[in-house]
Amino acid sequence: MLYRNSYTRLLVSEFRNSSLLIEYRRWWFIIGLCLGAIIGTSFIYDLRFKIIPNYLILTGYGILLPYAYLTGSWQGVWTAILQVIVVTTILLLVYRFGGIMAGDVKLIGLIAGFLNGRDIAKYIILVFYIAGGIIMRLGFYVQHSIT
């Protein structure tokens, strides 16, 4: 085919790749729902029983690896694994001194694998400390309302 200008060539290539883009968006939505369900269930378990079950975290890692591959091929998988290791290592030091529980460390590490960016550890730790304070306050109210 002869194209008159580069804009037409771009439109034709976009049209050919649109089915792949729609398929990617559909998977992104499904993975987002699954991750939201894992985080929501972890929140409920943490409020109620003060524990986050390992099967929830392992399910999240089972979703993380295909997601990382879909978004960035093998380089995306290695990047996600590296992000999980870095954030988990930082938070293990906090766990060691009693600042956070082990299940929270695993959950934050899982969420770090899904995010990308340069300052990921700083933002995740900040958000989860604020959320942890809110959860502690809610847990205090839930515990006193039950008794």
mmCIF file of N, CA and C in Angstrom:
data_model
loop_
_atom_site.group_PDB
_atom_site.id
_atom_site.type_symbol
_atom_site.label_atom_id
_atom_site.label_comp_id
_atom_site.label_asym_id
_atom_site.label_seq_id
_atom_site.Cartn_x
_atom_site.Cartn_y
_atom_site.Cartn_z
ATOM 1 N N MET A 1 0.832 -1.185 0.000
ATOM 2 C CA MET A 1 0.000 0.000 0.000
ATOM 3 C C MET A 1 0.876 1.247 0.000
ATOM 4 N N LEU A 2 0.422 2.220 -0.710
ATOM 5 C CA LEU A 2 1.112 3.491 -0.721
ATOM 6 C C LEU A 2 0.387 4.455 0.187
ATOM 7 N N TYR A 3 1.141 5.083 1.061
ATOM 8 C CA TYR A 3 0.567 6.067 1.978
ATOM 9 C C TYR A 3 1.059 7.448 1.588
ATOM 10 N N ARG A 4 0.185 8.431 1.637
ATOM 11 C CA ARG A 4 0.557 9.780 1.231
ATOM 12 C C ARG A 4 1.401 10.496 2.267
ATOM 13 N N ASN A 5 1.147 10.237 3.526
ATOM 14 C CA ASN A 5 1.954 10.897 4.550
ATOM 15 C C ASN A 5 2.106 9.965 5.755
ATOM 16 N N SER A 6 2.936 10.380 6.669
ATOM 17 C CA SER A 6 3.219 9.536 7.824
ATOM 18 C C SER A 6 2.017 9.438 8.763
ATOM 19 N N TYR A 7 1.143 10.464 8.759
ATOM 20 C CA TYR A 7 -0.041 10.425 9.616
ATOM 21 C C TYR A 7 -0.975 9.285 9.193
ATOM 22 N N THR A 8 -1.162 9.101 7.895
ATOM 23 C CA THR A 8 -1.995 8.005 7.400
ATOM 24 C C THR A 8 -1.375 6.666 7.772
ATOM 25 N N ARG A 9 -0.073 6.566 7.650
ATOM 26 C CA ARG A 9 0.622 5.336 8.014
ATOM 27 C C ARG A 9 0.431 5.038 9.500
ATOM 28 N N LEU A 10 0.489 6.063 10.333
ATOM 29 C CA LEU A 10 0.281 5.898 11.761
ATOM 30 C C LEU A 10 -1.146 5.436 12.066
ATOM 31 N N LEU A 11 -2.133 6.021 11.388
ATOM 32 C CA LEU A 11 -3.523 5.617 11.611
ATOM 33 C C LEU A 11 -3.755 4.162 11.210
ATOM 34 N N VAL A 12 -3.181 3.744 10.110
ATOM 35 C CA VAL A 12 -3.354 2.360 9.664
ATOM 36 C C VAL A 12 -2.689 1.408 10.643
ATOM 37 N N SER A 13 -1.505 1.747 11.133
ATOM 38 C CA SER A 13 -0.840 0.865 12.091
ATOM 39 C C SER A 13 -1.594 0.824 13.414
ATOM 40 N N GLU A 14 -2.179 1.950 13.821
ATOM 41 C CA GLU A 14 -2.984 1.968 15.039
ATOM 42 C C GLU A 14 -4.234 1.114 14.879
ATOM 43 N N PHE A 15 -4.840 1.172 13.705
ATOM 44 C CA PHE A 15 -6.033 0.372 13.464
ATOM 45 C C PHE A 15 -5.708 -1.118 13.523
ATOM 46 N N ARG A 16 -4.580 -1.501 12.977
ATOM 47 C CA ARG A 16 -4.181 -2.908 12.996
ATOM 48 C C ARG A 16 -3.878 -3.382 14.415
ATOM 49 N N ASN A 17 -3.327 -2.509 15.258
ATOM 50 C CA ASN A 17 -2.962 -2.884 16.616
ATOM 51 C C ASN A 17 -4.072 -2.632 17.635
ATOM 52 N N SER A 18 -5.215 -2.119 17.197
ATOM 53 C CA SER A 18 -6.267 -1.774 18.148
ATOM 54 C C SER A 18 -6.840 -2.995 18.852
ATOM 55 N N SER A 19 -6.923 -4.128 18.167
ATOM 56 C CA SER A 19 -7.455 -5.324 18.829
ATOM 57 C C SER A 19 -6.516 -5.766 19.946
ATOM 58 N N LEU A 20 -5.220 -5.634 19.743
ATOM 59 C CA LEU A 20 -4.263 -5.977 20.791
ATOM 60 C C LEU A 20 -4.403 -5.020 21.969
ATOM 61 N N LEU A 21 -4.632 -3.740 21.680
ATOM 62 C CA LEU A 21 -4.796 -2.750 22.734
ATOM 63 C C LEU A 21 -6.058 -3.026 23.551
ATOM 64 N N ILE A 22 -7.147 -3.369 22.891
ATOM 65 C CA ILE A 22 -8.381 -3.690 23.600
ATOM 66 C C ILE A 22 -8.184 -4.920 24.471
ATOM 67 N N GLU A 23 -7.505 -5.911 23.950
ATOM 68 C CA GLU A 23 -7.237 -7.124 24.734
ATOM 69 C C GLU A 23 -6.377 -6.791 25.951
ATOM 70 N N TYR A 24 -5.380 -5.940 25.802
ATOM 71 C CA TYR A 24 -4.532 -5.536 26.928
ATOM 72 C C TYR A 24 -5.350 -4.805 27.982
ATOM 73 N N ARG A 25 -6.223 -3.893 27.554
ATOM 74 C CA ARG A 25 -7.048 -3.150 28.509
ATOM 75 C C ARG A 25 -7.992 -4.081 29.262
ATOM 76 N N ARG A 26 -8.507 -5.084 28.578
ATOM 77 C CA ARG A 26 -9.389 -6.030 29.240
ATOM 78 C C ARG A 26 -8.625 -6.787 30.320
ATOM 79 N N TRP A 27 -7.426 -7.245 30.042
ATOM 80 C CA TRP A 27 -6.630 -7.951 31.050
ATOM 81 C C TRP A 27 -6.245 -7.025 32.184
ATOM 82 N N TRP A 28 -5.942 -5.776 31.869
ATOM 83 C CA TRP A 28 -5.590 -4.811 32.906
ATOM 84 C C TRP A 28 -6.742 -4.643 33.880
ATOM 85 N N PHE A 29 -7.964 -4.587 33.361
ATOM 86 C CA PHE A 29 -9.142 -4.435 34.209
ATOM 87 C C PHE A 29 -9.348 -5.668 35.097
ATOM 88 N N ILE A 30 -9.193 -6.841 34.526
ATOM 89 C CA ILE A 30 -9.371 -8.083 35.289
ATOM 90 C C ILE A 30 -8.308 -8.203 36.372
ATOM 91 N N ILE A 31 -7.064 -7.895 36.045
ATOM 92 C CA ILE A 31 -5.988 -7.967 37.031
ATOM 93 C C ILE A 31 -6.208 -6.936 38.127
ATOM 94 N N GLY A 32 -6.673 -5.750 37.766
ATOM 95 C CA GLY A 32 -6.986 -4.734 38.770
ATOM 96 C C GLY A 32 -8.080 -5.181 39.724
ATOM 97 N N LEU A 33 -9.104 -5.839 39.199
ATOM 98 C CA LEU A 33 -10.167 -6.363 40.056
ATOM 99 C C LEU A 33 -9.641 -7.429 41.011
ATOM 100 N N CYS A 34 -8.808 -8.321 40.491
ATOM 101 C CA CYS A 34 -8.246 -9.379 41.346
ATOM 102 C C CYS A 34 -7.361 -8.795 42.443
ATOM 103 N N LEU A 35 -6.521 -7.831 42.077
ATOM 104 C CA LEU A 35 -5.660 -7.200 43.075
ATOM 105 C C LEU A 35 -6.483 -6.435 44.102
ATOM 106 N N GLY A 36 -7.525 -5.759 43.653
ATOM 107 C CA GLY A 36 -8.406 -5.064 44.589
ATOM 108 C C GLY A 36 -9.090 -6.032 45.546
ATOM 109 N N ALA A 37 -9.489 -7.197 45.038
ATOM 110 C CA ALA A 37 -10.112 -8.200 45.898
ATOM 111 C C ALA A 37 -9.121 -8.724 46.927
ATOM 112 N N ILE A 38 -7.878 -8.922 46.514
ATOM 113 C CA ILE A 38 -6.849 -9.407 47.451
ATOM 114 C C ILE A 38 -6.584 -8.363 48.525
ATOM 115 N N ILE A 39 -6.454 -7.102 48.137
ATOM 116 C CA ILE A 39 -6.189 -6.045 49.113
ATOM 117 C C ILE A 39 -7.390 -5.859 50.038
ATOM 118 N N GLY A 40 -8.593 -5.893 49.490
ATOM 119 C CA GLY A 40 -9.788 -5.753 50.321
ATOM 120 C C GLY A 40 -9.943 -6.898 51.314
ATOM 121 N N THR A 41 -9.701 -8.118 50.854
ATOM 122 C CA THR A 41 -9.779 -9.272 51.748
ATOM 123 C C THR A 41 -8.693 -9.202 52.810
ATOM 124 N N SER A 42 -7.512 -8.758 52.424
ATOM 125 C CA SER A 42 -6.432 -8.596 53.401
ATOM 126 C C SER A 42 -6.794 -7.556 54.450
ATOM 127 N N PHE A 43 -7.428 -6.491 54.017
ATOM 128 C CA PHE A 43 -7.866 -5.445 54.938
ATOM 129 C C PHE A 43 -8.852 -6.003 55.959
ATOM 130 N N ILE A 44 -9.820 -6.781 55.494
ATOM 131 C CA ILE A 44 -10.816 -7.357 56.401
ATOM 132 C C ILE A 44 -10.172 -8.351 57.365
ATOM 133 N N TYR A 45 -9.306 -9.229 56.827
ATOM 134 C CA TYR A 45 -8.604 -10.180 57.697
ATOM 135 C C TYR A 45 -7.755 -9.449 58.736
ATOM 136 N N ASP A 46 -7.086 -8.399 58.304
ATOM 137 C CA ASP A 46 -6.213 -7.665 59.211
ATOM 138 C C ASP A 46 -7.016 -6.967 60.308
ATOM 139 N N LEU A 47 -8.158 -6.413 59.949
ATOM 140 C CA LEU A 47 -9.000 -5.785 60.957
ATOM 141 C C LEU A 47 -9.579 -6.807 61.931
ATOM 142 N N ARG A 48 -10.023 -7.899 61.394
ATOM 143 C CA ARG A 48 -10.753 -8.866 62.217
ATOM 144 C C ARG A 48 -9.842 -9.786 63.024
ATOM 145 N N PHE A 49 -8.816 -10.364 62.347
ATOM 146 C CA PHE A 49 -7.991 -11.386 62.990
ATOM 147 C C PHE A 49 -6.560 -10.942 63.260
ATOM 148 N N LYS A 50 -6.181 -9.736 62.812
ATOM 149 C CA LYS A 50 -4.818 -9.212 62.953
ATOM 150 C C LYS A 50 -3.777 -10.095 62.271
ATOM 151 N N ILE A 51 -4.161 -10.685 61.137
ATOM 152 C CA ILE A 51 -3.255 -11.529 60.360
ATOM 153 C C ILE A 51 -3.658 -11.436 58.887
ATOM 154 N N ILE A 52 -2.676 -11.529 58.004
ATOM 155 C CA ILE A 52 -2.942 -11.590 56.572
ATOM 156 C C ILE A 52 -2.503 -12.972 56.103
ATOM 157 N N PRO A 53 -3.420 -13.794 55.625
ATOM 158 C CA PRO A 53 -3.071 -15.168 55.248
ATOM 159 C C PRO A 53 -2.093 -15.228 54.078
ATOM 160 N N ASN A 54 -1.215 -16.223 54.125
ATOM 161 C CA ASN A 54 -0.211 -16.373 53.073
ATOM 162 C C ASN A 54 -0.833 -16.731 51.730
ATOM 163 N N TYR A 55 -1.970 -17.432 51.737
ATOM 164 C CA TYR A 55 -2.566 -17.797 50.451
ATOM 165 C C TYR A 55 -3.039 -16.571 49.675
ATOM 166 N N LEU A 56 -3.411 -15.511 50.369
ATOM 167 C CA LEU A 56 -3.765 -14.287 49.660
ATOM 168 C C LEU A 56 -2.541 -13.659 48.996
ATOM 169 N N ILE A 57 -1.443 -13.651 49.729
ATOM 170 C CA ILE A 57 -0.209 -13.066 49.186
ATOM 171 C C ILE A 57 0.308 -13.907 48.012
ATOM 172 N N LEU A 58 0.273 -15.220 48.144
ATOM 173 C CA LEU A 58 0.739 -16.085 47.058
ATOM 174 C C LEU A 58 -0.149 -15.965 45.822
ATOM 175 N N THR A 59 -1.443 -15.788 46.037
ATOM 176 C CA THR A 59 -2.341 -15.548 44.906
ATOM 177 C C THR A 59 -1.961 -14.247 44.201
ATOM 178 N N GLY A 60 -1.634 -13.237 44.965
ATOM 179 C CA GLY A 60 -1.206 -11.965 44.381
ATOM 180 C C GLY A 60 0.070 -12.104 43.576
ATOM 181 N N TYR A 61 1.021 -12.888 44.076
ATOM 182 C CA TYR A 61 2.248 -13.098 43.305
ATOM 183 C C TYR A 61 1.972 -13.916 42.053
ATOM 184 N N GLY A 62 0.985 -14.792 42.123
ATOM 185 C CA GLY A 62 0.582 -15.536 40.930
ATOM 186 C C GLY A 62 -0.022 -14.633 39.866
ATOM 187 N N ILE A 63 -0.637 -13.539 40.282
ATOM 188 C CA ILE A 63 -1.171 -12.557 39.339
ATOM 189 C C ILE A 63 -0.078 -11.602 38.880
ATOM 190 N N LEU A 64 0.879 -11.307 39.753
ATOM 191 C CA LEU A 64 1.928 -10.332 39.444
ATOM 192 C C LEU A 64 2.807 -10.764 38.276
ATOM 193 N N LEU A 65 3.225 -12.002 38.255
ATOM 194 C CA LEU A 65 4.160 -12.427 37.213
ATOM 195 C C LEU A 65 3.570 -12.348 35.806
ATOM 196 N N PRO A 66 2.351 -12.850 35.556
ATOM 197 C CA PRO A 66 1.796 -12.640 34.204
ATOM 198 C C PRO A 66 1.554 -11.169 33.879
ATOM 199 N N TYR A 67 1.145 -10.390 34.862
ATOM 200 C CA TYR A 67 0.926 -8.972 34.641
ATOM 201 C C TYR A 67 2.231 -8.286 34.240
ATOM 202 N N ALA A 68 3.295 -8.587 34.950
ATOM 203 C CA ALA A 68 4.590 -7.971 34.631
ATOM 204 C C ALA A 68 5.057 -8.394 33.243
ATOM 205 N N TYR A 69 4.784 -9.631 32.866
ATOM 206 C CA TYR A 69 5.179 -10.091 31.538
ATOM 207 C C TYR A 69 4.356 -9.398 30.456
ATOM 208 N N LEU A 70 3.052 -9.223 30.705
ATOM 209 C CA LEU A 70 2.199 -8.566 29.719
ATOM 210 C C LEU A 70 2.576 -7.102 29.515
ATOM 211 N N THR A 71 2.975 -6.441 30.584
ATOM 212 C CA THR A 71 3.271 -5.017 30.467
ATOM 213 C C THR A 71 4.700 -4.717 30.046
ATOM 214 N N GLY A 72 5.627 -5.642 30.264
ATOM 215 C CA GLY A 72 7.001 -5.297 29.932
ATOM 216 C C GLY A 72 7.881 -6.454 29.532
ATOM 217 N N SER A 73 7.308 -7.545 29.067
ATOM 218 C CA SER A 73 8.060 -8.730 28.659
ATOM 219 C C SER A 73 8.912 -9.225 29.832
ATOM 220 N N TRP A 74 10.034 -9.840 29.547
ATOM 221 C CA TRP A 74 10.869 -10.383 30.636
ATOM 222 C C TRP A 74 11.539 -9.292 31.443
ATOM 223 N N GLN A 75 11.815 -8.172 30.817
ATOM 224 C CA GLN A 75 12.388 -7.050 31.559
ATOM 225 C C GLN A 75 11.401 -6.549 32.606
ATOM 226 N N GLY A 76 10.118 -6.547 32.283
ATOM 227 C CA GLY A 76 9.098 -6.159 33.247
ATOM 228 C C GLY A 76 9.022 -7.118 34.418
ATOM 229 N N VAL A 77 9.217 -8.415 34.144
ATOM 230 C CA VAL A 77 9.203 -9.408 35.226
ATOM 231 C C VAL A 77 10.374 -9.168 36.168
ATOM 232 N N TRP A 78 11.554 -8.953 35.613
ATOM 233 C CA TRP A 78 12.731 -8.728 36.462
ATOM 234 C C TRP A 78 12.610 -7.416 37.228
ATOM 235 N N THR A 79 12.041 -6.408 36.603
ATOM 236 C CA THR A 79 11.831 -5.135 37.302
ATOM 237 C C THR A 79 10.865 -5.306 38.463
ATOM 238 N N ALA A 80 9.785 -6.034 38.240
ATOM 239 C CA ALA A 80 8.810 -6.263 39.304
ATOM 240 C C ALA A 80 9.436 -7.051 40.457
ATOM 241 N N ILE A 81 10.218 -8.057 40.140
ATOM 242 C CA ILE A 81 10.873 -8.850 41.183
ATOM 243 C C ILE A 81 11.854 -7.991 41.971
ATOM 244 N N LEU A 82 12.600 -7.146 41.274
ATOM 245 C CA LEU A 82 13.547 -6.263 41.947
ATOM 246 C C LEU A 82 12.823 -5.269 42.859
ATOM 247 N N GLN A 83 11.703 -4.730 42.404
ATOM 248 C CA GLN A 83 10.937 -3.801 43.233
ATOM 249 C C GLN A 83 10.411 -4.498 44.483
ATOM 250 N N VAL A 84 9.933 -5.721 44.335
ATOM 251 C CA VAL A 84 9.437 -6.475 45.489
ATOM 252 C C VAL A 84 10.561 -6.711 46.484
ATOM 253 N N ILE A 85 11.725 -7.083 46.001
ATOM 254 C CA ILE A 85 12.863 -7.359 46.887
ATOM 255 C C ILE A 85 13.301 -6.098 47.624
ATOM 256 N N VAL A 86 13.400 -4.978 46.912
ATOM 257 C CA VAL A 86 13.862 -3.736 47.542
ATOM 258 C C VAL A 86 12.884 -3.266 48.611
ATOM 259 N N VAL A 87 11.601 -3.203 48.283
ATOM 260 C CA VAL A 87 10.613 -2.713 49.244
ATOM 261 C C VAL A 87 10.495 -3.659 50.434
ATOM 262 N N THR A 88 10.507 -4.965 50.173
ATOM 263 C CA THR A 88 10.412 -5.927 51.267
ATOM 264 C C THR A 88 11.632 -5.855 52.172
ATOM 265 N N THR A 89 12.801 -5.666 51.611
ATOM 266 C CA THR A 89 14.015 -5.551 52.425
ATOM 267 C C THR A 89 13.958 -4.316 53.318
ATOM 268 N N ILE A 90 13.520 -3.203 52.771
ATOM 269 C CA ILE A 90 13.412 -1.981 53.576
ATOM 270 C C ILE A 90 12.422 -2.189 54.711
ATOM 271 N N LEU A 91 11.279 -2.793 54.398
ATOM 272 C CA LEU A 91 10.251 -2.968 55.414
ATOM 273 C C LEU A 91 10.572 -4.076 56.408
ATOM 274 N N LEU A 92 11.427 -5.016 56.032
ATOM 275 C CA LEU A 92 11.853 -6.026 57.007
ATOM 276 C C LEU A 92 12.656 -5.392 58.135
ATOM 277 N N LEU A 93 13.383 -4.339 57.826
ATOM 278 C CA LEU A 93 14.089 -3.619 58.883
ATOM 279 C C LEU A 93 13.094 -2.949 59.828
ATOM 280 N N VAL A 94 12.032 -2.394 59.278
ATOM 281 C CA VAL A 94 11.002 -1.785 60.105
ATOM 282 C C VAL A 94 10.295 -2.855 60.929
ATOM 283 N N TYR A 95 10.036 -4.008 60.320
ATOM 284 C CA TYR A 95 9.413 -5.131 61.029
ATOM 285 C C TYR A 95 10.290 -5.619 62.177
ATOM 286 N N ARG A 96 11.571 -5.633 61.940
ATOM 287 C CA ARG A 96 12.513 -6.109 62.954
ATOM 288 C C ARG A 96 12.434 -5.272 64.234
ATOM 289 N N PHE A 97 12.164 -3.992 64.080
ATOM 290 C CA PHE A 97 12.088 -3.108 65.240
ATOM 291 C C PHE A 97 10.654 -2.909 65.730
ATOM 292 N N GLY A 98 9.713 -3.693 65.220
ATOM 293 C CA GLY A 98 8.347 -3.686 65.719
ATOM 294 C C GLY A 98 7.451 -2.609 65.153
ATOM 295 N N GLY A 99 7.830 -1.993 64.053
ATOM 296 C CA GLY A 99 7.026 -0.915 63.496
ATOM 297 C C GLY A 99 5.886 -1.368 62.615
ATOM 298 N N ILE A 100 5.942 -2.596 62.118
ATOM 299 C CA ILE A 100 4.942 -3.098 61.193
ATOM 300 C C ILE A 100 4.933 -4.621 61.314
ATOM 301 N N MET A 101 3.829 -5.251 60.969
ATOM 302 C CA MET A 101 3.723 -6.696 61.081
ATOM 303 C C MET A 101 4.189 -7.371 59.789
ATOM 304 N N ALA A 102 4.500 -8.674 59.865
ATOM 305 C CA ALA A 102 5.077 -9.396 58.725
ATOM 306 C C ALA A 102 4.100 -9.507 57.557
ATOM 307 N N GLY A 103 2.823 -9.705 57.840
ATOM 308 C CA GLY A 103 1.848 -9.790 56.758
ATOM 309 C C GLY A 103 1.745 -8.489 55.987
ATOM 310 N N ASP A 104 1.853 -7.377 56.692
ATOM 311 C CA ASP A 104 1.832 -6.078 56.033
ATOM 312 C C ASP A 104 3.056 -5.896 55.146
ATOM 313 N N VAL A 105 4.193 -6.395 55.604
ATOM 314 C CA VAL A 105 5.417 -6.323 54.797
ATOM 315 C C VAL A 105 5.224 -7.081 53.490
ATOM 316 N N LYS A 106 4.659 -8.277 53.572
ATOM 317 C CA LYS A 106 4.436 -9.080 52.366
ATOM 318 C C LYS A 106 3.433 -8.417 51.434
ATOM 319 N N LEU A 107 2.382 -7.843 51.989
ATOM 320 C CA LEU A 107 1.366 -7.193 51.153
ATOM 321 C C LEU A 107 1.923 -5.945 50.474
ATOM 322 N N ILE A 108 2.679 -5.147 51.190
ATOM 323 C CA ILE A 108 3.275 -3.946 50.593
ATOM 324 C C ILE A 108 4.281 -4.336 49.515
ATOM 325 N N GLY A 109 5.043 -5.402 49.756
ATOM 326 C CA GLY A 109 5.962 -5.892 48.732
ATOM 327 C C GLY A 109 5.229 -6.322 47.475
ATOM 328 N N LEU A 110 4.087 -6.971 47.651
ATOM 329 C CA LEU A 110 3.278 -7.388 46.508
ATOM 330 C C LEU A 110 2.785 -6.183 45.714
ATOM 331 N N ILE A 111 2.289 -5.192 46.406
ATOM 332 C CA ILE A 111 1.777 -3.999 45.731
ATOM 333 C C ILE A 111 2.907 -3.261 45.025
ATOM 334 N N ALA A 112 4.093 -3.287 45.595
ATOM 335 C CA ALA A 112 5.250 -2.637 44.954
ATOM 336 C C ALA A 112 5.559 -3.271 43.609
ATOM 337 N N GLY A 113 5.316 -4.560 43.474
ATOM 338 C CA GLY A 113 5.567 -5.218 42.200
ATOM 339 C C GLY A 113 4.652 -4.726 41.094
ATOM 340 N N PHE A 114 3.446 -4.295 41.445
ATOM 341 C CA PHE A 114 2.496 -3.823 40.449
ATOM 342 C C PHE A 114 2.734 -2.372 40.050
ATOM 343 N N LEU A 115 3.426 -1.620 40.859
ATOM 344 C CA LEU A 115 3.657 -0.212 40.567
ATOM 345 C C LEU A 115 4.982 -0.038 39.854
ATOM 346 N N ASN A 116 5.152 1.104 39.214
ATOM 347 C CA ASN A 116 6.450 1.403 38.632
ATOM 348 C C ASN A 116 6.788 2.853 38.905
ATOM 349 N N GLY A 117 8.037 3.120 38.984
ATOM 350 C CA GLY A 117 8.482 4.479 39.263
ATOM 351 C C GLY A 117 9.790 4.463 40.026
ATOM 352 N N ARG A 118 10.405 5.635 40.108
ATOM 353 C CA ARG A 118 11.721 5.718 40.735
ATOM 354 C C ARG A 118 11.640 5.760 42.251
ATOM 355 N N ASP A 119 10.669 6.461 42.791
ATOM 356 C CA ASP A 119 10.580 6.645 44.239
ATOM 357 C C ASP A 119 9.495 5.768 44.853
ATOM 358 N N ILE A 120 9.368 4.564 44.352
ATOM 359 C CA ILE A 120 8.258 3.695 44.740
ATOM 360 C C ILE A 120 8.281 3.342 46.221
ATOM 361 N N ALA A 121 9.438 3.040 46.747
ATOM 362 C CA ALA A 121 9.525 2.609 48.150
ATOM 363 C C ALA A 121 9.073 3.724 49.087
ATOM 364 N N LYS A 122 9.486 4.934 48.790
ATOM 365 C CA LYS A 122 9.140 6.077 49.642
ATOM 366 C C LYS A 122 7.630 6.292 49.681
ATOM 367 N N TYR A 123 6.975 6.234 48.530
ATOM 368 C CA TYR A 123 5.541 6.484 48.484
ATOM 369 C C TYR A 123 4.738 5.354 49.118
ATOM 370 N N ILE A 124 5.155 4.140 48.888
ATOM 371 C CA ILE A 124 4.427 3.002 49.459
ATOM 372 C C ILE A 124 4.531 3.015 50.973
ATOM 373 N N ILE A 125 5.706 3.246 51.488
ATOM 374 C CA ILE A 125 5.879 3.261 52.941
ATOM 375 C C ILE A 125 5.062 4.399 53.553
ATOM 376 N N LEU A 126 5.079 5.563 52.945
ATOM 377 C CA LEU A 126 4.312 6.695 53.461
ATOM 378 C C LEU A 126 2.815 6.393 53.473
ATOM 379 N N VAL A 127 2.296 5.890 52.374
ATOM 380 C CA VAL A 127 0.861 5.609 52.283
ATOM 381 C C VAL A 127 0.453 4.531 53.276
ATOM 382 N N PHE A 128 1.256 3.487 53.413
ATOM 383 C CA PHE A 128 0.855 2.404 54.300
ATOM 384 C C PHE A 128 1.017 2.755 55.777
ATOM 385 N N TYR A 129 1.907 3.646 56.104
ATOM 386 C CA TYR A 129 1.956 4.094 57.500
ATOM 387 C C TYR A 129 0.725 4.923 57.840
ATOM 388 N N ILE A 130 0.302 5.763 56.906
ATOM 389 C CA ILE A 130 -0.925 6.529 57.138
ATOM 390 C C ILE A 130 -2.122 5.589 57.201
ATOM 391 N N ALA A 131 -2.212 4.651 56.252
ATOM 392 C CA ALA A 131 -3.318 3.690 56.255
ATOM 393 C C ALA A 131 -3.261 2.802 57.490
ATOM 394 N N GLY A 132 -2.057 2.432 57.919
ATOM 395 C CA GLY A 132 -1.917 1.612 59.123
ATOM 396 C C GLY A 132 -2.426 2.330 60.357
ATOM 397 N N GLY A 133 -2.177 3.624 60.444
ATOM 398 C CA GLY A 133 -2.697 4.400 61.566
ATOM 399 C C GLY A 133 -4.212 4.457 61.558
ATOM 400 N N ILE A 134 -4.782 4.602 60.365
ATOM 401 C CA ILE A 134 -6.245 4.615 60.257
ATOM 402 C C ILE A 134 -6.813 3.252 60.625
ATOM 403 N N ILE A 135 -6.176 2.185 60.146
ATOM 404 C CA ILE A 135 -6.646 0.834 60.459
ATOM 405 C C ILE A 135 -6.532 0.553 61.952
ATOM 406 N N MET A 136 -5.454 0.994 62.562
ATOM 407 C CA MET A 136 -5.302 0.788 64.000
ATOM 408 C C MET A 136 -6.428 1.492 64.754
ATOM 409 N N ARG A 137 -6.770 2.705 64.323
ATOM 410 C CA ARG A 137 -7.845 3.449 64.972
ATOM 411 C C ARG A 137 -9.188 2.740 64.732
ATOM 412 N N LEU A 138 -9.429 2.285 63.506
ATOM 413 C CA LEU A 138 -10.665 1.555 63.216
ATOM 414 C C LEU A 138 -10.726 0.247 63.992
ATOM 415 N N GLY A 139 -9.590 -0.449 64.050
ATOM 416 C CA GLY A 139 -9.539 -1.693 64.808
ATOM 417 C C GLY A 139 -9.829 -1.471 66.275
ATOM 418 N N PHE A 140 -9.358 -0.361 66.807
ATOM 419 C CA PHE A 140 -9.630 -0.021 68.203
ATOM 420 C C PHE A 140 -11.134 0.159 68.400
ATOM 421 N N TYR A 141 -11.771 0.881 67.481
ATOM 422 C CA TYR A 141 -13.214 1.105 67.606
ATOM 423 C C TYR A 141 -14.001 -0.186 67.391
ATOM 424 N N VAL A 142 -13.567 -1.006 66.408
ATOM 425 C CA VAL A 142 -14.271 -2.272 66.154
ATOM 426 C C VAL A 142 -14.131 -3.195 67.349
ATOM 427 N N GLN A 143 -12.951 -3.260 67.936
ATOM 428 C CA GLN A 143 -12.717 -4.135 69.078
ATOM 429 C C GLN A 143 -13.554 -3.694 70.273
ATOM 430 N N HIS A 144 -13.646 -2.398 70.519
ATOM 431 C CA HIS A 144 -14.410 -1.922 71.671
ATOM 432 C C HIS A 144 -15.923 -1.974 71.422
ATOM 433 N N SER A 145 -16.334 -1.948 70.172
ATOM 434 C CA SER A 145 -17.771 -2.032 69.907
ATOM 435 C C SER A 145 -18.272 -3.478 70.028
ATOM 436 N N ILE A 146 -17.379 -4.465 69.824
ATOM 437 C CA ILE A 146 -17.753 -5.879 69.939
ATOM 438 C C ILE A 146 -17.914 -6.262 71.397
ATOM 439 N N THR A 147 -17.019 -5.772 72.253
ATOM 440 C CA THR A 147 -17.062 -6.156 73.669
ATOM 441 C C THR A 147 -18.038 -5.336 74.469
#
